[in-house]
Short mmCIF file of C-alpha atoms in Angstrom, two decimals:
data_model
loop_
_atom_site.label_atom_id
_atom_site.label_comp_id
_atom_site.label_asym_id
_atom_site.label_seq_id
_atom_site.Cartn_x
_atom_site.Cartn_y
_atom_site.Cartn_z
CA MET A 22 150.43 71.46 -110.10
CA LYS A 23 147.61 69.02 -109.51
CA HIS A 24 144.03 69.31 -111.80
CA ARG A 25 142.01 71.02 -108.10
CA ILE A 26 138.41 69.11 -108.29
CA VAL A 27 135.79 71.66 -105.93
CA VAL A 28 132.54 69.41 -104.83
CA LEU A 29 129.86 72.14 -103.10
CA GLY A 30 127.76 69.70 -101.18
CA ALA A 31 128.28 66.43 -99.77
CA GLY A 32 124.15 65.34 -100.17
CA TYR A 33 123.34 62.66 -102.79
CA ALA A 34 124.26 64.04 -105.87
CA GLY A 35 127.63 65.46 -104.43
CA ALA A 36 129.11 62.63 -102.17
CA TYR A 37 128.09 60.23 -104.17
CA VAL A 38 130.44 62.68 -107.49
CA ALA A 39 133.14 62.75 -105.69
CA GLY A 40 133.55 59.00 -104.48
CA THR A 41 133.67 58.17 -107.78
CA LEU A 42 136.42 60.62 -109.20
CA ALA A 43 138.38 60.36 -106.49
CA ARG A 44 138.13 56.17 -107.70
CA ARG A 45 138.73 56.91 -111.28
CA LEU A 46 141.13 60.10 -110.91
CA SER A 47 144.77 59.52 -110.16
CA PRO A 48 145.75 61.09 -107.11
CA ALA A 49 149.03 60.87 -108.74
CA ASP A 50 147.14 64.11 -111.15
CA THR A 51 143.76 66.12 -109.03
CA GLU A 52 143.11 67.07 -105.81
CA ILE A 53 139.65 66.42 -104.68
CA THR A 54 138.38 68.71 -101.68
CA VAL A 55 134.70 68.38 -100.72
CA VAL A 56 133.30 71.00 -98.75
CA ASN A 57 129.67 70.54 -96.53
CA ALA A 58 128.61 72.64 -93.82
CA GLU A 59 127.96 69.93 -91.73
CA PRO A 60 129.98 66.64 -91.01
CA ASP A 61 127.61 64.08 -91.87
CA PHE A 62 125.34 63.20 -94.44
CA VAL A 63 122.34 64.03 -93.99
CA GLN A 64 119.57 61.82 -95.40
CA ARG A 65 117.21 63.99 -96.70
CA LEU A 66 114.74 61.86 -97.95
CA ARG A 67 113.54 60.18 -94.72
CA LEU A 68 113.85 64.06 -92.39
CA HIS A 69 110.10 63.83 -92.34
CA GLN A 70 110.75 60.66 -90.04
CA LEU A 71 112.98 62.12 -87.81
CA ALA A 72 111.28 65.18 -87.12
CA ALA A 73 107.51 62.72 -86.43
CA GLY A 74 110.48 61.06 -82.98
CA GLN A 75 112.31 58.30 -85.72
CA GLU A 76 115.94 58.25 -85.11
CA ILE A 77 117.28 57.87 -89.01
CA GLY A 78 121.55 57.41 -89.01
CA ALA A 79 123.74 60.37 -89.91
CA PRO A 80 127.36 58.43 -91.10
CA GLN A 81 130.15 60.87 -90.36
CA LEU A 82 131.64 62.24 -94.01
CA ALA A 83 135.37 61.97 -92.92
CA ASP A 84 133.74 58.06 -92.02
CA VAL A 85 132.02 57.77 -95.99
CA PHE A 86 135.21 59.77 -97.59
CA ALA A 87 137.87 57.68 -96.17
CA GLY A 88 140.93 55.98 -97.78
CA ALA A 89 139.38 57.71 -100.55
CA GLY A 90 142.19 61.03 -100.41
CA ILE A 91 139.39 63.24 -100.98
CA ARG A 92 139.39 66.63 -98.84
CA LEU A 93 137.06 67.09 -96.04
CA ARG A 94 136.19 70.99 -96.29
CA LEU A 95 133.67 71.99 -93.18
CA ALA A 96 132.60 75.24 -94.05
CA ARG A 97 129.46 77.16 -95.40
CA VAL A 98 129.77 78.55 -99.01
CA ILE A 99 128.87 82.41 -99.43
CA ALA A 100 130.30 83.11 -102.78
CA VAL A 101 131.43 81.51 -105.55
CA ASP A 102 133.34 83.25 -108.71
CA PRO A 103 133.63 81.53 -111.13
CA GLU A 104 136.22 84.24 -113.30
CA ARG A 105 138.50 83.63 -110.79
CA GLN A 106 137.54 80.20 -109.94
CA VAL A 107 137.48 79.81 -106.56
CA VAL A 108 134.74 79.96 -103.66
CA ALA A 109 134.60 81.66 -100.84
CA VAL A 110 134.23 79.51 -97.62
CA ALA A 111 133.41 80.37 -94.19
CA ASP A 112 133.84 78.42 -90.35
CA ALA A 113 134.95 78.69 -86.48
CA GLU A 114 137.88 79.69 -87.80
CA GLY A 115 137.15 82.56 -90.24
CA GLY A 116 137.00 80.72 -93.34
CA GLY A 117 138.47 82.19 -96.69
CA GLU A 118 138.87 81.28 -100.50
CA LEU A 119 139.86 77.79 -102.26
CA GLY A 120 140.95 77.69 -105.75
CA TYR A 121 138.96 75.87 -108.52
CA ASP A 122 140.16 74.29 -112.00
CA THR A 123 137.18 72.70 -112.25
CA LEU A 124 133.64 72.78 -109.97
CA LEU A 125 130.95 70.55 -108.78
CA TYR A 126 127.93 72.78 -107.39
CA ALA A 127 125.94 71.15 -105.49
CA LEU A 128 124.03 72.80 -102.70
CA GLY A 129 120.79 71.28 -103.37
CA SER A 130 117.74 72.91 -101.88
CA HIS A 131 115.50 74.53 -98.87
CA ALA A 132 112.03 75.40 -97.74
CA ALA A 133 110.50 77.74 -100.18
CA ASP A 134 108.55 80.78 -98.36
CA HIS A 135 106.94 82.21 -101.69
CA GLY A 136 107.22 84.89 -100.07
CA VAL A 137 104.32 84.95 -97.38
CA PRO A 138 104.11 86.47 -94.76
CA GLY A 139 105.40 84.94 -91.50
CA VAL A 140 106.80 81.21 -93.16
CA ALA A 141 109.82 81.84 -91.91
CA GLU A 142 109.31 83.64 -88.57
CA HIS A 143 106.14 80.94 -87.68
CA SER A 144 106.50 77.85 -89.50
CA PHE A 145 108.56 74.43 -89.56
CA ASP A 146 109.88 72.63 -92.35
CA VAL A 147 111.96 69.51 -93.23
CA SER A 148 114.50 70.44 -96.07
CA SER A 149 117.58 71.01 -93.30
CA ARG A 150 118.11 68.04 -90.32
CA PRO A 151 118.78 71.35 -88.31
CA ALA A 152 114.97 72.36 -89.08
CA ALA A 153 113.26 68.72 -89.19
CA LEU A 154 114.69 68.85 -84.73
CA ARG A 155 113.17 71.90 -84.21
CA LEU A 156 109.96 70.60 -85.54
CA ARG A 157 110.18 67.80 -84.06
CA GLU A 158 110.83 69.68 -80.31
CA ARG A 159 107.45 71.38 -81.28
CA LEU A 160 106.13 68.27 -80.90
CA ASP A 161 107.81 66.57 -78.64
CA SER A 162 105.85 69.78 -76.57
CA LEU A 163 102.54 69.20 -78.28
CA SER A 164 102.37 65.85 -77.16
CA ARG A 165 103.31 66.76 -73.73
CA ARG A 166 100.64 68.67 -73.26
CA ASP A 167 96.64 67.67 -71.93
CA GLU A 168 94.83 68.64 -74.78
CA ASP A 169 95.24 67.58 -78.28
CA GLY A 170 97.83 69.76 -80.60
CA SER A 171 97.18 70.85 -84.15
CA VAL A 172 99.02 69.69 -86.62
CA LEU A 173 98.33 72.05 -90.37
CA VAL A 174 100.70 70.66 -92.78
CA VAL A 175 100.61 73.56 -95.81
CA GLY A 176 101.70 71.34 -99.41
CA ASP A 177 100.61 68.44 -101.17
CA GLY A 178 103.54 67.73 -102.68
CA LEU A 179 105.24 64.47 -101.73
CA THR A 180 107.17 66.59 -99.23
CA GLY A 181 103.50 67.72 -97.69
CA ILE A 182 101.72 63.91 -98.09
CA GLU A 183 105.28 61.80 -96.21
CA THR A 184 105.53 64.33 -93.52
CA ALA A 185 101.43 65.02 -92.82
CA THR A 186 100.78 60.54 -92.76
CA GLU A 187 104.48 60.57 -90.82
CA ILE A 188 102.75 62.70 -88.34
CA ALA A 189 99.23 61.10 -88.57
CA GLU A 190 100.92 57.58 -87.57
CA SER A 191 103.59 58.08 -85.30
CA ARG A 192 102.14 61.26 -83.59
CA PRO A 193 98.20 59.71 -82.42
CA GLY A 194 97.71 62.08 -79.60
CA LEU A 195 97.90 65.34 -82.10
CA SER A 196 94.93 66.33 -85.13
CA VAL A 197 96.68 66.95 -88.76
CA ALA A 198 95.07 68.52 -91.09
CA LEU A 199 97.00 68.52 -95.08
CA VAL A 200 96.55 71.89 -97.40
CA ALA A 201 96.29 71.64 -101.27
CA ARG A 202 96.26 74.47 -102.94
CA GLY A 203 94.07 71.48 -105.73
CA GLU A 204 92.37 68.69 -105.17
CA LEU A 205 95.00 66.17 -103.46
CA GLY A 206 97.29 63.99 -105.19
CA ALA A 207 96.34 65.36 -108.95
CA PRO A 208 99.14 64.37 -111.10
CA LEU A 209 98.33 60.56 -109.57
CA SER A 210 96.33 58.04 -111.43
CA ALA A 211 93.23 58.01 -110.62
CA GLY A 212 93.00 54.44 -108.20
CA ALA A 213 96.50 55.82 -106.17
CA ARG A 214 94.55 59.46 -105.15
CA SER A 215 92.20 57.32 -104.25
CA HIS A 216 94.54 54.86 -101.72
CA LEU A 217 95.84 58.27 -100.94
CA ARG A 218 92.47 59.20 -99.35
CA ARG A 219 91.63 55.57 -97.98
CA ALA A 220 94.60 56.31 -96.08
CA CYS A 221 94.63 59.89 -94.38
CA ASP A 222 90.79 59.15 -94.04
CA ARG A 223 92.58 55.52 -91.73
CA LEU A 224 95.43 58.40 -89.72
CA GLY A 225 92.76 60.57 -89.31
CA ILE A 226 94.01 63.15 -91.14
CA THR A 227 91.48 66.37 -92.46
CA VAL A 228 92.21 67.88 -95.76
CA LEU A 229 91.49 70.92 -96.79
CA GLU A 230 91.57 71.24 -100.64
CA HIS A 231 91.68 74.39 -103.13
CA ILE A 232 92.63 76.52 -100.92
CA SER A 233 95.07 79.42 -100.86
CA VAL A 234 97.27 80.94 -98.29
CA GLU A 235 98.05 84.17 -97.24
CA ALA A 236 99.96 84.61 -93.95
CA VAL A 237 100.62 82.16 -92.03
CA GLU A 238 100.79 83.71 -87.50
CA ALA A 239 102.08 81.83 -84.22
CA THR A 240 99.04 80.29 -84.02
CA ARG A 241 96.37 80.16 -87.24
CA VAL A 242 97.29 80.35 -90.58
CA LEU A 243 94.94 82.62 -92.41
CA CYS A 244 93.76 82.14 -96.19
CA THR A 245 91.40 83.64 -99.11
CA ASP A 246 88.47 83.98 -98.50
CA GLY A 247 88.67 85.46 -94.99
CA ILE A 248 89.64 81.48 -93.83
CA ALA A 249 92.16 81.06 -91.05
CA LEU A 250 92.74 78.02 -89.83
CA ALA A 251 94.31 76.88 -85.66
CA SER A 252 97.98 75.71 -85.22
CA ASP A 253 99.92 74.69 -82.53
CA ALA A 254 102.91 73.92 -85.60
CA THR A 255 102.46 74.89 -89.50
CA VAL A 256 104.63 72.73 -90.85
CA TRP A 257 105.23 74.04 -94.69
CA THR A 258 106.05 72.28 -97.30
CA ALA A 259 105.08 74.40 -100.31
CA GLY A 260 108.13 73.69 -102.62
CA PHE A 261 111.78 73.51 -102.73
CA ALA A 262 114.12 76.76 -103.38
CA VAL A 263 118.25 77.05 -104.53
CA SER A 264 120.48 79.23 -103.16
CA PRO A 265 121.02 82.90 -105.12
CA ILE A 266 124.67 82.16 -105.04
CA ALA A 267 124.80 80.71 -108.39
CA ALA A 268 123.47 83.23 -109.35
CA ALA A 269 125.22 85.83 -107.89
CA GLY A 270 128.17 84.38 -108.88
CA GLY A 271 127.03 85.27 -112.03
CA LEU A 272 126.71 81.35 -114.03
CA GLU A 273 123.73 81.58 -116.05
CA VAL A 274 120.66 80.22 -114.50
CA THR A 275 116.69 79.98 -115.30
CA GLU A 276 114.38 82.56 -113.11
CA ASN A 277 114.46 81.34 -109.72
CA GLY A 278 118.26 80.48 -109.77
CA ARG A 279 118.59 76.49 -110.93
CA ILE A 280 122.00 76.78 -113.35
CA VAL A 281 122.33 75.72 -116.83
CA VAL A 282 123.37 73.13 -117.61
CA ASP A 283 123.88 70.72 -121.51
CA ARG A 284 123.56 67.03 -121.56
CA SER A 285 126.85 66.58 -119.74
CA MET A 286 125.62 69.28 -116.73
CA ARG A 287 127.81 71.49 -117.59
CA SER A 288 127.14 75.49 -117.26
CA LEU A 289 126.15 76.66 -121.00
CA SER A 290 128.18 80.27 -119.28
CA HIS A 291 131.39 79.35 -117.36
CA PRO A 292 132.98 75.82 -119.42
CA ASN A 293 134.28 74.57 -115.91
CA VAL A 294 131.74 74.41 -113.62
CA TYR A 295 129.30 71.48 -113.54
CA ALA A 296 126.01 71.32 -111.51
CA VAL A 297 123.84 68.40 -110.40
CA GLY A 298 120.66 67.87 -108.36
CA ASP A 299 118.76 70.19 -107.58
CA SER A 300 120.98 72.57 -108.24
CA ALA A 301 120.84 72.02 -112.00
CA TYR A 302 118.13 72.97 -114.86
CA ALA A 303 118.88 69.90 -116.57
CA ILE A 304 116.29 68.53 -119.08
CA GLY A 305 115.84 64.87 -119.30
CA ASP A 306 115.54 61.90 -122.55
CA ASN A 307 111.84 63.18 -122.49
CA GLY A 308 112.46 66.64 -123.41
CA ARG A 309 111.52 68.41 -120.22
CA PRO A 310 113.14 69.55 -116.78
CA LEU A 311 114.22 66.89 -114.13
CA PRO A 312 112.92 67.47 -111.23
CA MET A 313 114.06 67.74 -107.98
CA SER A 314 114.69 64.72 -106.11
CA CYS A 315 116.93 62.16 -105.33
CA ALA A 316 116.26 59.92 -108.61
CA SER A 317 117.40 63.29 -110.67
CA ALA A 318 120.44 63.81 -107.52
CA GLY A 319 121.74 60.33 -108.76
CA TYR A 320 120.96 60.26 -112.65
CA THR A 321 122.59 63.44 -112.80
CA GLY A 322 125.45 62.78 -110.58
CA MET A 323 126.42 60.16 -112.74
CA GLN A 324 126.48 62.38 -115.69
CA ALA A 325 129.36 64.69 -114.46
CA THR A 326 130.91 61.95 -113.66
CA ALA A 327 131.50 60.59 -116.96
CA ALA A 328 131.93 64.11 -118.36
CA ILE A 329 134.54 65.65 -115.84
CA VAL A 330 136.34 62.14 -116.35
CA GLY A 331 135.70 62.58 -120.14
CA ARG A 332 137.17 65.65 -120.49
CA LEU A 333 140.05 65.63 -118.25
CA THR A 334 141.21 62.28 -118.95
CA GLY A 335 140.79 62.95 -122.89
CA ARG A 336 138.01 59.83 -123.57
CA LYS A 337 134.79 60.20 -124.90
CA ILE A 338 132.01 61.40 -122.82
CA PRO A 339 129.10 58.21 -123.05
CA ASN A 340 125.36 60.01 -122.22
CA THR A 341 123.71 58.54 -119.35
CA LYS A 342 120.20 58.08 -119.14
CA LEU A 343 118.86 61.10 -117.75
CA GLU A 344 115.02 60.25 -116.99
CA TYR A 345 112.07 60.19 -114.92
CA LEU A 346 110.51 56.92 -114.36
CA GLY A 347 108.02 58.51 -111.17
CA ASN A 348 107.08 58.94 -107.33
CA HIS A 349 107.41 56.77 -104.13
CA ILE A 350 105.14 58.24 -101.38
CA SER A 351 105.23 56.87 -98.12
CA LEU A 352 102.54 56.79 -96.14
CA GLY A 353 103.74 56.22 -92.68
CA ARG A 354 106.19 53.20 -92.16
CA ARG A 355 103.73 49.83 -93.47
CA ASP A 356 101.43 52.04 -96.40
CA GLY A 357 103.47 53.50 -99.15
CA ILE A 358 102.67 54.50 -103.17
CA LEU A 359 104.63 53.80 -106.55
CA GLN A 360 103.35 55.80 -109.39
CA MET A 361 104.83 55.19 -112.39
CA VAL A 362 104.85 58.28 -115.76
CA ASP A 363 104.87 57.69 -119.11
CA GLY A 364 106.76 59.85 -121.39
CA GLU A 365 104.63 63.18 -121.19
CA ALA A 366 104.96 62.93 -117.16
CA GLN A 367 101.72 61.88 -116.45
CA ALA A 368 100.74 59.15 -114.66
CA LYS A 369 100.53 55.69 -115.69
CA PRO A 370 96.77 53.61 -115.13
CA LYS A 371 98.73 50.93 -112.58
CA TYR A 372 100.55 52.02 -108.77
CA VAL A 373 101.36 49.68 -106.80
CA GLY A 374 100.01 50.86 -102.98
CA GLY A 375 99.81 49.57 -99.74
CA ARG A 376 102.89 47.16 -97.69
CA LYS A 377 104.23 46.57 -100.83
CA ALA A 378 104.63 49.12 -101.79
CA ALA A 379 105.86 51.24 -98.54
CA ARG A 380 108.90 47.84 -99.07
CA ILE A 381 109.66 49.07 -102.42
CA LYS A 382 110.25 52.80 -100.44
CA ALA A 383 112.46 51.09 -97.90
CA GLY A 384 114.74 49.57 -99.98
CA ILE A 385 115.05 52.52 -102.34
CA LEU A 386 116.32 54.32 -99.22
CA LYS A 387 118.64 51.73 -98.03
CA MET A 388 120.06 51.37 -101.06
CA SER A 389 120.52 55.09 -100.94
CA LEU A 390 122.40 55.83 -97.96
CA TRP A 391 124.48 53.12 -98.55
CA THR A 392 125.03 53.43 -102.25
CA THR A 393 126.44 57.62 -100.69
CA SER A 394 128.05 55.60 -97.59
CA HIS A 395 130.27 53.63 -99.85
CA PRO A 396 130.65 56.06 -102.71
CA THR A 397 133.98 53.67 -104.27
CA PHE A 398 132.34 50.26 -104.13
CA GLY A 399 132.35 48.55 -107.61
CA LEU A 400 134.52 50.87 -109.16
CA PRO A 401 137.30 50.58 -111.66
CA LYS A 402 140.65 50.42 -109.34
CA LEU A 403 142.36 51.87 -112.70
CA LYS A 404 143.13 55.44 -111.81
CA ARG A 405 143.44 57.75 -115.16
CA HIS A 406 145.82 59.90 -115.85
CA LEU A 407 145.13 63.59 -116.89
CA THR A 408 145.98 64.71 -121.04
CA ALA A 409 146.33 68.09 -121.11
CA LEU A 410 143.35 70.71 -120.62
CA PRO A 411 142.79 73.31 -123.52
CA ASP A 412 141.95 76.81 -121.77
CA ALA A 413 139.49 77.38 -119.85
CA ALA A 414 138.77 81.07 -120.90
CA ALA A 415 139.50 80.18 -125.15
CA GLU A 416 136.58 77.09 -124.22
CA LYS A 417 134.22 80.53 -122.65
CA THR A 418 134.52 81.90 -125.82
CA VAL A 419 133.91 79.57 -128.56
CA ALA A 420 130.79 78.24 -126.09
#
């Protein structure tokens, strides 16, 4: 019987791992299935551009995996049972269960409302393609009005900064404001913070600092000290959260639901489950948890792939890099910031800004899309056969 590998999620991490495993493991010994709710690959790093009105490519996953021997199951994951080693899914035909021998959990993250009243009912976000298109439709309606519309972006992390600057540049007729809980760009170097402020001034973005949001209503946002901010479209970018599926299934998770893994991205509680990307709580080479980011998806994906191949084929498992080098921030299409960090994850004094940083970010996005769209390119053609595997229950007892 073939060893069944099931990959949950076909984002940056899941698509890469699935394609790499298909190239490196013999199809005579393994069966790889990818479960994803949407038929296309979502460029999550560019969803703020999609919302602002730009056209963003979405390669079909069937084309991405064509010829790789990967089974694509278009369905929504609703539960994981690691004791029975099955995944419950729902689709247009009613769904069912998928059994697995090795599970790769890569379901990513979504916008976190932090329990703030009204966020789910009245705000927009850019954490998924449908959400970005919903915001785009709202911005289109505001642009068609005779009077100027107001857009309020809540959250001054990377997503909030990129969303606010993209909307302001693409839709100059709208009034854009950015709400920051603390100082704008606090994690950046002094020079990068100054560059960010100049960009906001140039784009006409109103920056509101040291403000906490208490509730979101249809036409305004209520803040501390009785402040009420008018808003025709409130965009919520105040952090991300993961699905509760892993916790509900009994996997060991952190307080916020991320799967706790060892250095090889293997679940501490269930040895035949691996987690990558935003779903994994992984400690980087600097001793700190890796942030939720595309870069972390790449590093954790490479490590999980090496671990799965090594364990299934009886080879030594290498430690791949788990680094956090810095942030690439787009400020519209012609400006950006490249901020590198040191070993303590603190911003280095120097930064790259302007068109050069924008070109670097554009190159990274292009490379990420190409790599995901060609998951088996450049990998060895020699597909390795599996060796006898230890009993998963016994391994769990030892762990």
